[in-house]
mmCIF file of C-alpha atoms in Angstrom:
data_model
loop_
_atom_site.group_PDB
_atom_site.id
_atom_site.type_symbol
_atom_site.label_atom_id
_atom_site.label_comp_id
_atom_site.label_asym_id
_atom_site.label_seq_id
_atom_site.Cartn_x
_atom_site.Cartn_y
_atom_site.Cartn_z
ATOM 1 C CA UNK A 1 -28.534 31.213 92.364
ATOM 2 C CA UNK A 2 -25.275 29.252 92.831
ATOM 3 C CA UNK A 3 -22.522 29.264 90.230
ATOM 4 C CA UNK A 4 -23.080 25.573 89.478
ATOM 5 C CA UNK A 5 -26.807 26.137 88.970
ATOM 6 C CA UNK A 6 -26.042 29.004 86.562
ATOM 7 C CA UNK A 7 -23.523 26.855 84.674
ATOM 8 C CA UNK A 8 -26.044 24.037 84.388
ATOM 9 C CA UNK A 9 -28.703 26.427 83.048
ATOM 10 C CA UNK A 10 -26.225 27.763 80.473
ATOM 11 C CA UNK A 11 -25.429 24.224 79.316
ATOM 12 C CA UNK A 12 -29.137 23.509 79.025
ATOM 13 C CA UNK A 13 -29.619 26.627 76.900
ATOM 14 C CA UNK A 14 -26.723 25.576 74.641
ATOM 15 C CA UNK A 15 -28.259 22.125 74.221
ATOM 16 C CA UNK A 16 -31.639 23.599 73.358
ATOM 17 C CA UNK A 17 -30.049 25.855 70.745
ATOM 18 C CA UNK A 18 -28.138 22.917 69.240
ATOM 19 C CA UNK A 19 -31.292 20.817 69.071
ATOM 20 C CA UNK A 20 -33.247 23.600 67.377
ATOM 21 C CA UNK A 21 -30.551 23.890 64.704
ATOM 22 C CA UNK A 22 -30.696 20.142 64.069
ATOM 23 C CA UNK A 23 -34.470 20.149 63.847
ATOM 24 C CA UNK A 24 -34.429 23.116 61.478
ATOM 25 C CA UNK A 25 -31.989 21.214 59.228
ATOM 26 C CA UNK A 26 -33.970 17.981 59.645
ATOM 27 C CA UNK A 27 -30.709 16.217 60.490
ATOM 28 C CA UNK A 28 -30.939 13.579 63.230
ATOM 29 C CA UNK A 29 -29.444 10.512 61.577
ATOM 30 C CA UNK A 30 -25.962 11.246 62.932
ATOM 31 C CA UNK A 31 -27.136 12.838 66.191
ATOM 32 C CA UNK A 32 -25.939 11.599 69.568
ATOM 33 C CA UNK A 33 -28.421 9.532 71.615
ATOM 34 C CA UNK A 34 -29.043 12.441 74.010
ATOM 35 C CA UNK A 35 -30.083 14.710 71.126
ATOM 36 C CA UNK A 36 -32.238 11.995 69.611
ATOM 37 C CA UNK A 37 -33.841 11.443 73.012
ATOM 38 C CA UNK A 38 -34.987 15.078 73.116
ATOM 39 C CA UNK A 39 -36.477 14.875 69.630
ATOM 40 C CA UNK A 40 -38.169 11.530 70.257
ATOM 41 C CA UNK A 41 -39.635 12.833 73.517
ATOM 42 C CA UNK A 42 -41.200 15.666 71.527
ATOM 43 C CA UNK A 43 -42.557 13.243 68.944
ATOM 44 C CA UNK A 44 -44.015 10.894 71.550
ATOM 45 C CA UNK A 45 -45.804 13.835 73.133
ATOM 46 C CA UNK A 46 -47.036 15.444 69.920
ATOM 47 C CA UNK A 47 -48.031 12.270 68.084
ATOM 48 C CA UNK A 48 -49.336 10.049 70.887
ATOM 49 C CA UNK A 49 -49.426 11.250 74.473
ATOM 50 C CA UNK A 50 -51.055 14.683 74.153
ATOM 51 C CA UNK A 51 -54.081 13.405 72.301
ATOM 52 C CA UNK A 52 -54.469 10.408 74.619
ATOM 53 C CA UNK A 53 -54.003 12.235 77.918
ATOM 54 C CA UNK A 54 -55.548 15.606 77.113
ATOM 55 C CA UNK A 55 -57.945 14.751 74.309
ATOM 56 C CA UNK A 56 -56.182 17.201 71.986
ATOM 57 C CA UNK A 57 -56.505 16.973 68.245
ATOM 58 C CA UNK A 58 -53.496 15.552 66.446
ATOM 59 C CA UNK A 59 -53.007 18.887 64.693
ATOM 60 C CA UNK A 60 -51.696 20.529 67.835
ATOM 61 C CA UNK A 61 -51.921 21.064 71.576
ATOM 62 C CA UNK A 62 -53.822 24.082 72.817
ATOM 63 C CA UNK A 63 -52.033 26.166 75.467
ATOM 64 C CA UNK A 64 -53.188 25.996 79.060
ATOM 65 C CA UNK A 65 -56.210 28.070 79.940
ATOM 66 C CA UNK A 66 -55.897 30.950 82.408
ATOM 67 C CA UNK A 67 -57.435 28.852 85.200
ATOM 68 C CA UNK A 68 -55.120 25.916 84.420
ATOM 69 C CA UNK A 69 -52.068 28.186 84.410
ATOM 70 C CA UNK A 70 -53.087 29.649 87.764
ATOM 71 C CA UNK A 71 -53.579 26.178 89.247
ATOM 72 C CA UNK A 72 -50.160 25.154 87.968
ATOM 73 C CA UNK A 73 -48.480 28.178 89.555
ATOM 74 C CA UNK A 74 -50.078 27.250 92.859
ATOM 75 C CA UNK A 75 -48.842 23.678 92.531
ATOM 76 C CA UNK A 76 -45.297 24.781 91.662
ATOM 77 C CA UNK A 77 -45.233 27.200 94.597
ATOM 78 C CA UNK A 78 -46.113 24.478 97.077
ATOM 79 C CA UNK A 79 -43.676 22.051 95.425
ATOM 80 C CA UNK A 80 -40.831 24.519 95.968
ATOM 81 C CA UNK A 81 -42.000 25.170 99.528
ATOM 82 C CA UNK A 82 -42.143 21.387 100.120
ATOM 83 C CA UNK A 83 -45.710 21.461 101.414
ATOM 84 C CA UNK A 84 -47.693 20.016 98.506
ATOM 85 C CA UNK A 85 -51.045 18.631 99.669
ATOM 86 C CA UNK A 86 -53.755 16.773 97.804
ATOM 87 C CA UNK A 87 -55.791 19.918 97.288
ATOM 88 C CA UNK A 88 -52.914 21.460 95.316
ATOM 89 C CA UNK A 89 -52.948 18.671 92.713
ATOM 90 C CA UNK A 90 -56.100 19.493 90.785
ATOM 91 C CA UNK A 91 -57.250 18.372 87.363
ATOM 92 C CA UNK A 92 -56.508 21.863 86.038
ATOM 93 C CA UNK A 93 -52.975 21.828 87.487
ATOM 94 C CA UNK A 94 -52.342 18.344 86.109
ATOM 95 C CA UNK A 95 -53.431 19.280 82.599
ATOM 96 C CA UNK A 96 -51.209 22.374 82.633
ATOM 97 C CA UNK A 97 -48.319 20.351 84.066
ATOM 98 C CA UNK A 98 -48.451 17.853 81.202
ATOM 99 C CA UNK A 99 -48.241 20.666 78.673
ATOM 100 C CA UNK A 100 -45.382 22.306 80.549
ATOM 101 C CA UNK A 101 -43.238 19.355 81.672
ATOM 102 C CA UNK A 102 -44.083 16.027 80.030
ATOM 103 C CA UNK A 103 -41.621 16.340 77.149
ATOM 104 C CA UNK A 104 -38.715 17.810 79.129
ATOM 105 C CA UNK A 105 -39.039 15.347 82.015
ATOM 106 C CA UNK A 106 -39.276 12.348 79.678
ATOM 107 C CA UNK A 107 -36.154 13.581 77.884
ATOM 108 C CA UNK A 108 -34.346 14.311 81.153
ATOM 109 C CA UNK A 109 -34.924 10.852 82.617
ATOM 110 C CA UNK A 110 -33.892 9.155 79.390
ATOM 111 C CA UNK A 111 -30.712 11.245 79.376
ATOM 112 C CA UNK A 112 -30.036 10.449 83.039
ATOM 113 C CA UNK A 113 -30.157 6.742 82.179
ATOM 114 C CA UNK A 114 -28.024 7.254 79.060
ATOM 115 C CA UNK A 115 -25.507 9.097 81.240
ATOM 116 C CA UNK A 116 -25.541 6.278 83.787
ATOM 117 C CA UNK A 117 -25.010 3.701 81.031
ATOM 118 C CA UNK A 118 -22.025 5.663 79.711
ATOM 119 C CA UNK A 119 -20.401 5.993 83.133
ATOM 120 C CA UNK A 120 -21.048 2.488 84.501
ATOM 121 C CA UNK A 121 -22.273 -1.011 83.694
ATOM 122 C CA UNK A 122 -25.041 -0.829 86.283
ATOM 123 C CA UNK A 123 -27.872 -1.093 83.757
ATOM 124 C CA UNK A 124 -26.682 -4.269 82.085
ATOM 125 C CA UNK A 125 -29.185 -7.110 82.627
ATOM 126 C CA UNK A 126 -28.274 -9.411 85.497
ATOM 127 C CA UNK A 127 -28.350 -13.178 84.896
ATOM 128 C CA UNK A 128 -31.456 -14.829 86.297
ATOM 129 C CA UNK A 129 -32.092 -18.473 87.096
ATOM 130 C CA UNK A 130 -35.700 -18.199 85.932
ATOM 131 C CA UNK A 131 -35.784 -18.140 82.125
ATOM 132 C CA UNK A 132 -39.095 -16.245 82.179
ATOM 133 C CA UNK A 133 -37.368 -13.395 84.017
ATOM 134 C CA UNK A 134 -34.528 -13.052 81.521
ATOM 135 C CA UNK A 135 -34.663 -9.779 79.616
ATOM 136 C CA UNK A 136 -37.306 -8.203 81.875
ATOM 137 C CA UNK A 137 -36.747 -4.762 83.420
ATOM 138 C CA UNK A 138 -39.056 -3.755 86.263
ATOM 139 C CA UNK A 139 -39.225 -0.014 86.937
ATOM 140 C CA UNK A 140 -40.791 1.937 89.809
ATOM 141 C CA UNK A 141 -41.265 5.661 89.173
ATOM 142 C CA UNK A 142 -41.881 7.029 92.666
ATOM 143 C CA UNK A 143 -43.679 10.370 92.700
ATOM 144 C CA UNK A 144 -43.981 9.880 88.954
ATOM 145 C CA UNK A 145 -47.280 11.726 88.466
ATOM 146 C CA UNK A 146 -48.504 11.358 84.861
ATOM 147 C CA UNK A 147 -45.824 8.831 83.870
ATOM 148 C CA UNK A 148 -43.319 11.025 82.023
ATOM 149 C CA UNK A 149 -40.343 9.525 83.869
ATOM 150 C CA UNK A 150 -41.509 5.986 83.123
ATOM 151 C CA UNK A 151 -41.695 6.982 79.459
ATOM 152 C CA UNK A 152 -38.124 8.233 79.777
ATOM 153 C CA UNK A 153 -37.182 4.701 80.858
ATOM 154 C CA UNK A 154 -39.090 3.265 77.875
ATOM 155 C CA UNK A 155 -37.194 5.585 75.548
ATOM 156 C CA UNK A 156 -33.853 4.663 77.118
ATOM 157 C CA UNK A 157 -34.611 0.956 76.755
ATOM 158 C CA UNK A 158 -35.086 1.437 73.011
ATOM 159 C CA UNK A 159 -31.571 2.873 72.771
ATOM 160 C CA UNK A 160 -30.050 0.277 75.123
ATOM 161 C CA UNK A 161 -31.585 -2.809 73.443
ATOM 162 C CA UNK A 162 -31.001 -4.870 76.585
ATOM 163 C CA UNK A 163 -34.559 -5.967 77.422
ATOM 164 C CA UNK A 164 -37.446 -7.666 75.697
ATOM 165 C CA UNK A 165 -39.979 -6.352 78.234
ATOM 166 C CA UNK A 166 -40.058 -3.213 80.388
ATOM 167 C CA UNK A 167 -42.728 -3.149 83.102
ATOM 168 C CA UNK A 168 -43.192 0.270 84.712
ATOM 169 C CA UNK A 169 -45.251 1.085 87.779
ATOM 170 C CA UNK A 170 -45.877 4.764 88.503
ATOM 171 C CA UNK A 171 -46.501 5.591 92.167
ATOM 172 C CA UNK A 172 -47.893 8.917 93.366
ATOM 173 C CA UNK A 173 -49.763 10.199 96.416
ATOM 174 C CA UNK A 174 -52.396 12.002 94.319
ATOM 175 C CA UNK A 175 -55.014 9.947 92.451
ATOM 176 C CA UNK A 176 -55.551 12.943 90.137
ATOM 177 C CA UNK A 177 -52.627 11.684 88.046
ATOM 178 C CA UNK A 178 -54.175 8.258 87.459
ATOM 179 C CA UNK A 179 -56.346 8.977 84.374
ATOM 180 C CA UNK A 180 -53.525 10.878 82.667
ATOM 181 C CA UNK A 181 -51.005 8.121 83.339
ATOM 182 C CA UNK A 182 -53.366 5.320 82.372
ATOM 183 C CA UNK A 183 -54.365 7.124 79.174
ATOM 184 C CA UNK A 184 -50.729 6.980 78.064
ATOM 185 C CA UNK A 185 -50.465 3.317 79.027
ATOM 186 C CA UNK A 186 -53.207 1.771 76.901
ATOM 187 C CA UNK A 187 -52.345 -1.123 74.598
ATOM 188 C CA UNK A 188 -52.907 1.086 71.547
ATOM 189 C CA UNK A 189 -50.596 3.887 72.726
ATOM 190 C CA UNK A 190 -47.864 1.491 73.849
ATOM 191 C CA UNK A 191 -48.028 -0.434 70.578
ATOM 192 C CA UNK A 192 -47.880 2.773 68.549
ATOM 193 C CA UNK A 193 -44.949 4.016 70.627
ATOM 194 C CA UNK A 194 -43.120 0.728 70.110
ATOM 195 C CA UNK A 195 -43.527 1.087 66.364
ATOM 196 C CA UNK A 196 -42.286 4.686 66.421
ATOM 197 C CA UNK A 197 -39.252 3.828 68.553
ATOM 198 C CA UNK A 198 -38.428 0.764 66.461
ATOM 199 C CA UNK A 199 -38.367 2.881 63.317
ATOM 200 C CA UNK A 200 -36.134 5.515 64.907
ATOM 201 C CA UNK A 201 -33.764 3.369 67.000
ATOM 202 C CA UNK A 202 -33.974 -0.010 65.296
ATOM 203 C CA UNK A 203 -35.460 -1.732 68.343
ATOM 204 C CA UNK A 204 -38.040 -1.349 71.079
ATOM 205 C CA UNK A 205 -39.101 -3.684 73.875
ATOM 206 C CA UNK A 206 -42.614 -4.631 74.816
ATOM 207 C CA UNK A 207 -43.827 -2.109 77.389
ATOM 208 C CA UNK A 208 -46.429 -1.993 80.155
ATOM 209 C CA UNK A 209 -47.465 0.953 82.339
ATOM 210 C CA UNK A 210 -49.576 0.964 85.504
ATOM 211 C CA UNK A 211 -50.487 3.585 88.100
ATOM 212 C CA UNK A 212 -50.555 2.894 91.843
ATOM 213 C CA UNK A 213 -50.880 5.162 94.849
ATOM 214 C CA UNK A 214 -48.020 5.596 97.320
ATOM 215 C CA UNK A 215 -46.963 8.431 99.613
ATOM 216 C CA UNK A 216 -43.337 9.150 100.515
ATOM 217 C CA UNK A 217 -44.539 11.025 103.599
ATOM 218 C CA UNK A 218 -46.808 8.260 104.915
ATOM 219 C CA UNK A 219 -45.610 5.581 107.364
ATOM 220 C CA UNK A 220 -44.305 2.327 105.957
ATOM 221 C CA UNK A 221 -47.233 0.414 107.453
ATOM 222 C CA UNK A 222 -49.820 2.699 105.818
ATOM 223 C CA UNK A 223 -52.147 0.919 103.418
ATOM 224 C CA UNK A 224 -51.245 3.352 100.633
ATOM 225 C CA UNK A 225 -47.640 2.068 100.618
ATOM 226 C CA UNK A 226 -48.388 -1.643 100.665
ATOM 227 C CA UNK A 227 -48.017 -2.260 96.910
ATOM 228 C CA UNK A 228 -44.838 -0.222 96.538
ATOM 229 C CA UNK A 229 -43.130 -2.001 99.424
ATOM 230 C CA UNK A 230 -44.313 -5.450 98.373
ATOM 231 C CA UNK A 231 -42.986 -4.994 94.818
ATOM 232 C CA UNK A 232 -39.694 -3.365 95.864
ATOM 233 C CA UNK A 233 -37.682 -6.620 96.163
ATOM 234 C CA UNK A 234 -38.449 -7.491 92.524
ATOM 235 C CA UNK A 235 -37.785 -3.992 91.146
ATOM 236 C CA UNK A 236 -34.501 -3.370 89.338
ATOM 237 C CA UNK A 237 -34.775 0.381 88.690
ATOM 238 C CA UNK A 238 -36.221 3.074 90.982
ATOM 239 C CA UNK A 239 -36.766 6.590 89.598
ATOM 240 C CA UNK A 240 -37.106 9.689 91.799
ATOM 241 C CA UNK A 241 -37.391 12.759 89.586
ATOM 242 C CA UNK A 242 -37.915 16.128 91.284
ATOM 243 C CA UNK A 243 -39.783 14.531 94.172
ATOM 244 C CA UNK A 244 -37.284 14.357 97.048
ATOM 245 C CA UNK A 245 -37.458 18.067 97.801
ATOM 246 C CA UNK A 246 -41.207 18.520 97.470
ATOM 247 C CA UNK A 247 -41.963 15.453 99.596
ATOM 248 C CA UNK A 248 -39.062 15.906 102.047
ATOM 249 C CA UNK A 249 -38.582 12.164 101.506
ATOM 250 C CA UNK A 250 -35.322 12.011 103.462
ATOM 251 C CA UNK A 251 -37.165 12.982 106.630
ATOM 252 C CA UNK A 252 -39.651 10.109 106.410
ATOM 253 C CA UNK A 253 -39.448 6.329 106.719
ATOM 254 C CA UNK A 254 -40.525 5.106 103.282
ATOM 255 C CA UNK A 255 -37.392 5.976 101.289
ATOM 256 C CA UNK A 256 -35.010 4.251 103.729
ATOM 257 C CA UNK A 257 -37.356 1.260 103.746
ATOM 258 C CA UNK A 258 -37.128 1.043 99.951
ATOM 259 C CA UNK A 259 -33.349 1.224 100.108
ATOM 260 C CA UNK A 260 -33.255 -1.610 102.631
ATOM 261 C CA UNK A 261 -35.741 -3.799 100.763
ATOM 262 C CA UNK A 262 -34.111 -3.404 97.358
ATOM 263 C CA UNK A 263 -32.580 -6.418 95.674
ATOM 264 C CA UNK A 264 -28.860 -6.751 95.104
ATOM 265 C CA UNK A 265 -27.971 -4.859 91.935
ATOM 266 C CA UNK A 266 -31.033 -2.580 92.094
ATOM 267 C CA UNK A 267 -30.407 0.970 90.844
ATOM 268 C CA UNK A 268 -31.861 4.182 92.292
ATOM 269 C CA UNK A 269 -31.794 7.358 90.174
ATOM 270 C CA UNK A 270 -32.425 10.748 91.789
ATOM 271 C CA UNK A 271 -32.841 14.010 89.873
ATOM 272 C CA UNK A 272 -33.544 17.395 91.427
ATOM 273 C CA UNK A 273 -32.975 21.102 90.915
ATOM 274 C CA UNK A 274 -30.150 21.621 93.424
ATOM 275 C CA UNK A 275 -27.218 19.609 94.731
ATOM 276 C CA UNK A 276 -28.308 20.472 98.247
ATOM 277 C CA UNK A 277 -31.356 18.208 97.749
ATOM 278 C CA UNK A 278 -29.192 15.385 96.396
ATOM 279 C CA UNK A 279 -26.727 15.916 99.238
ATOM 280 C CA UNK A 280 -29.549 14.994 101.635
ATOM 281 C CA UNK A 281 -30.163 11.782 99.695
ATOM 282 C CA UNK A 282 -26.495 10.882 99.883
ATOM 283 C CA UNK A 283 -26.509 11.539 103.630
ATOM 284 C CA UNK A 284 -29.567 9.310 104.017
ATOM 285 C CA UNK A 285 -27.951 6.450 102.107
ATOM 286 C CA UNK A 286 -24.842 6.742 104.285
ATOM 287 C CA UNK A 287 -27.027 6.701 107.402
ATOM 288 C CA UNK A 288 -28.852 3.579 106.216
ATOM 289 C CA UNK A 289 -25.519 1.817 105.716
ATOM 290 C CA UNK A 290 -24.277 2.859 109.143
ATOM 291 C CA UNK A 291 -27.484 1.855 110.907
ATOM 292 C CA UNK A 292 -27.419 -1.522 109.208
ATOM 293 C CA UNK A 293 -23.807 -2.067 110.263
ATOM 294 C CA UNK A 294 -24.676 -1.122 113.853
ATOM 295 C CA UNK A 295 -27.680 -3.455 113.854
ATOM 296 C CA UNK A 296 -25.629 -6.337 112.482
ATOM 297 C CA UNK A 297 -22.966 -5.730 115.102
ATOM 298 C CA UNK A 298 -25.582 -5.842 117.861
ATOM 299 C CA UNK A 299 -27.069 -9.061 116.490
ATOM 300 C CA UNK A 300 -23.635 -10.644 116.269
ATOM 301 C CA UNK A 301 -22.867 -9.655 119.862
ATOM 302 C CA UNK A 302 -26.172 -10.680 121.387
ATOM 303 C CA UNK A 303 -26.841 -13.892 119.484
ATOM 304 C CA UNK A 304 -23.341 -15.075 118.802
ATOM 305 C CA UNK A 305 -23.764 -14.856 115.076
ATOM 306 C CA UNK A 306 -21.003 -16.664 113.278
ATOM 307 C CA UNK A 307 -18.375 -14.568 111.580
ATOM 308 C CA UNK A 308 -19.595 -13.430 108.139
ATOM 309 C CA UNK A 309 -23.233 -14.292 108.858
ATOM 310 C CA UNK A 310 -26.033 -11.907 109.720
ATOM 311 C CA UNK A 311 -29.619 -11.115 108.934
ATOM 312 C CA UNK A 312 -30.110 -9.576 105.511
ATOM 313 C CA UNK A 313 -27.338 -11.377 103.591
ATOM 314 C CA UNK A 314 -23.566 -11.674 103.526
ATOM 315 C CA UNK A 315 -22.799 -8.066 102.675
ATOM 316 C CA UNK A 316 -25.501 -6.164 104.530
ATOM 317 C CA UNK A 317 -26.981 -2.995 103.060
ATOM 318 C CA UNK A 318 -24.240 -1.335 101.034
ATOM 319 C CA UNK A 319 -24.407 0.991 98.047
ATOM 320 C CA UNK A 320 -22.206 2.281 95.274
ATOM 321 C CA UNK A 321 -22.667 5.891 94.165
ATOM 322 C CA UNK A 322 -22.309 7.695 90.852
ATOM 323 C CA UNK A 323 -22.851 11.323 89.923
ATOM 324 C CA UNK A 324 -24.962 12.090 86.864
ATOM 325 C CA UNK A 325 -25.149 15.092 84.571
ATOM 326 C CA UNK A 326 -23.154 18.316 84.956
ATOM 327 C CA UNK A 327 -21.895 18.271 81.352
ATOM 328 C CA UNK A 328 -22.675 19.924 78.033
ATOM 329 C CA UNK A 329 -24.439 16.777 76.852
ATOM 330 C CA UNK A 330 -26.244 16.160 80.149
ATOM 331 C CA UNK A 331 -27.055 19.570 81.692
ATOM 332 C CA UNK A 332 -28.733 18.520 84.938
ATOM 333 C CA UNK A 333 -27.986 17.379 88.494
ATOM 334 C CA UNK A 334 -28.362 13.713 89.384
ATOM 335 C CA UNK A 335 -27.188 10.912 91.639
ATOM 336 C CA UNK A 336 -27.429 7.164 91.188
ATOM 337 C CA UNK A 337 -26.995 4.434 93.785
ATOM 338 C CA UNK A 338 -26.683 0.697 93.278
ATOM 339 C CA UNK A 339 -27.204 -1.953 95.907
ATOM 340 C CA UNK A 340 -24.066 -4.053 95.974
ATOM 341 C CA UNK A 341 -24.208 -6.910 93.475
ATOM 342 C CA UNK A 342 -24.651 -10.519 94.511
ATOM 343 C CA UNK A 343 -21.244 -11.629 93.307
ATOM 344 C CA UNK A 344 -19.525 -11.053 96.648
ATOM 345 C CA UNK A 345 -19.982 -7.301 96.649
ATOM 346 C CA UNK A 346 -17.860 -4.739 94.835
ATOM 347 C CA UNK A 347 -14.267 -5.439 93.821
ATOM 348 C CA UNK A 348 -11.377 -3.557 95.422
ATOM 349 C CA UNK A 349 -11.092 -1.415 92.289
ATOM 350 C CA UNK A 350 -14.834 -0.625 92.351
ATOM 351 C CA UNK A 351 -14.650 0.151 96.056
ATOM 352 C CA UNK A 352 -11.757 2.533 95.498
ATOM 353 C CA UNK A 353 -13.582 4.283 92.640
ATOM 354 C CA UNK A 354 -16.699 4.588 94.782
ATOM 355 C CA UNK A 355 -14.642 6.023 97.649
ATOM 356 C CA UNK A 356 -13.055 8.564 95.289
ATOM 357 C CA UNK A 357 -16.489 9.545 93.945
ATOM 358 C CA UNK A 358 -17.800 9.954 97.479
ATOM 359 C CA UNK A 359 -14.855 12.179 98.407
ATOM 360 C CA UNK A 360 -15.364 14.254 95.259
ATOM 361 C CA UNK A 361 -19.041 14.670 96.036
ATOM 362 C CA UNK A 362 -18.324 15.678 99.625
ATOM 363 C CA UNK A 363 -15.965 18.353 98.333
ATOM 364 C CA UNK A 364 -18.458 19.583 95.750
ATOM 365 C CA UNK A 365 -21.316 19.659 98.248
ATOM 366 C CA UNK A 366 -19.207 21.623 100.710
ATOM 367 C CA UNK A 367 -18.380 24.126 97.986
ATOM 368 C CA UNK A 368 -22.062 24.341 97.028
ATOM 369 C CA UNK A 369 -23.042 25.092 100.610
ATOM 370 C CA UNK A 370 -20.323 27.727 100.884
ATOM 371 C CA UNK A 371 -21.500 29.425 97.681
ATOM 372 C CA UNK A 372 -25.102 29.432 98.847
ATOM 373 C CA UNK A 373 -24.076 30.986 102.149
#
């Protein structure tokens, strides 16, 4: 285990201890949003999601059975080995996964978005010419399984108070997740969650949740990826939580296609266990930018494109980057990218900050590789 991984685990343990003390005292009124996010994730699970998705009584959630625990271990093994296949995602594994991860992954995604909001203005609503689109946030949780990451976005939106409607689509290659995700997205559950969040945060948007199939390892022209690609240009927030490694997404065509099809101002959030996995994402984003620049140069040379004009818009495919986590409040590893905004691209100050962040990340990634060697 690398030093940075050990430090992150220690910060996570400290946060868990702090949260337990607060819960024991029943004191959350003055808690920071990140601490409240953890507690609200637990409440959403215990009071709404567990009973809807697993059919558990409201008095408590039974632990996984021996067969479910075994199926989950098999699934985790193949996730780490990056060779998860459909036969590894069974009903038993899914039920055990919800018990094991739903709360922590909902909390983690909410905290990743809180962290991003603290470190940038990327999640402020963009002005829209269509009044019906004002105040609407469209989210794609790619590899989102039972919907816990989408719920993290719902929870964040209650803290942010920037949107009147949050529409989340969960995409996953395994249809086994569908009934669990859809059970948490019924009108009754969403309405009850809105009431709970309104009481605790003072506000909550209207929410919708849908499940669709998509496969990060399948070709872009595969039927399974049609809906994801067709909705990408209208999506403002893409979530990739602990899926890049297990799907080896950087080695396939779908992720770069999503980056290229994203709208100006769209935000991509990546969370994973190790910086080495996020380093590959950063390298992919850089490659997409370079390939786009090369393509535009070829078009300009061959077709005599006028200066400043090219296919795909005035700026081409360019991204800003921001590191997430790695603090006592946010003990995880994350990266966020934003497609350059429509207002003429980034300012000189923003460009300089982005360049400094990129240099810092390159240094950190080099140190991580050296420590792992």
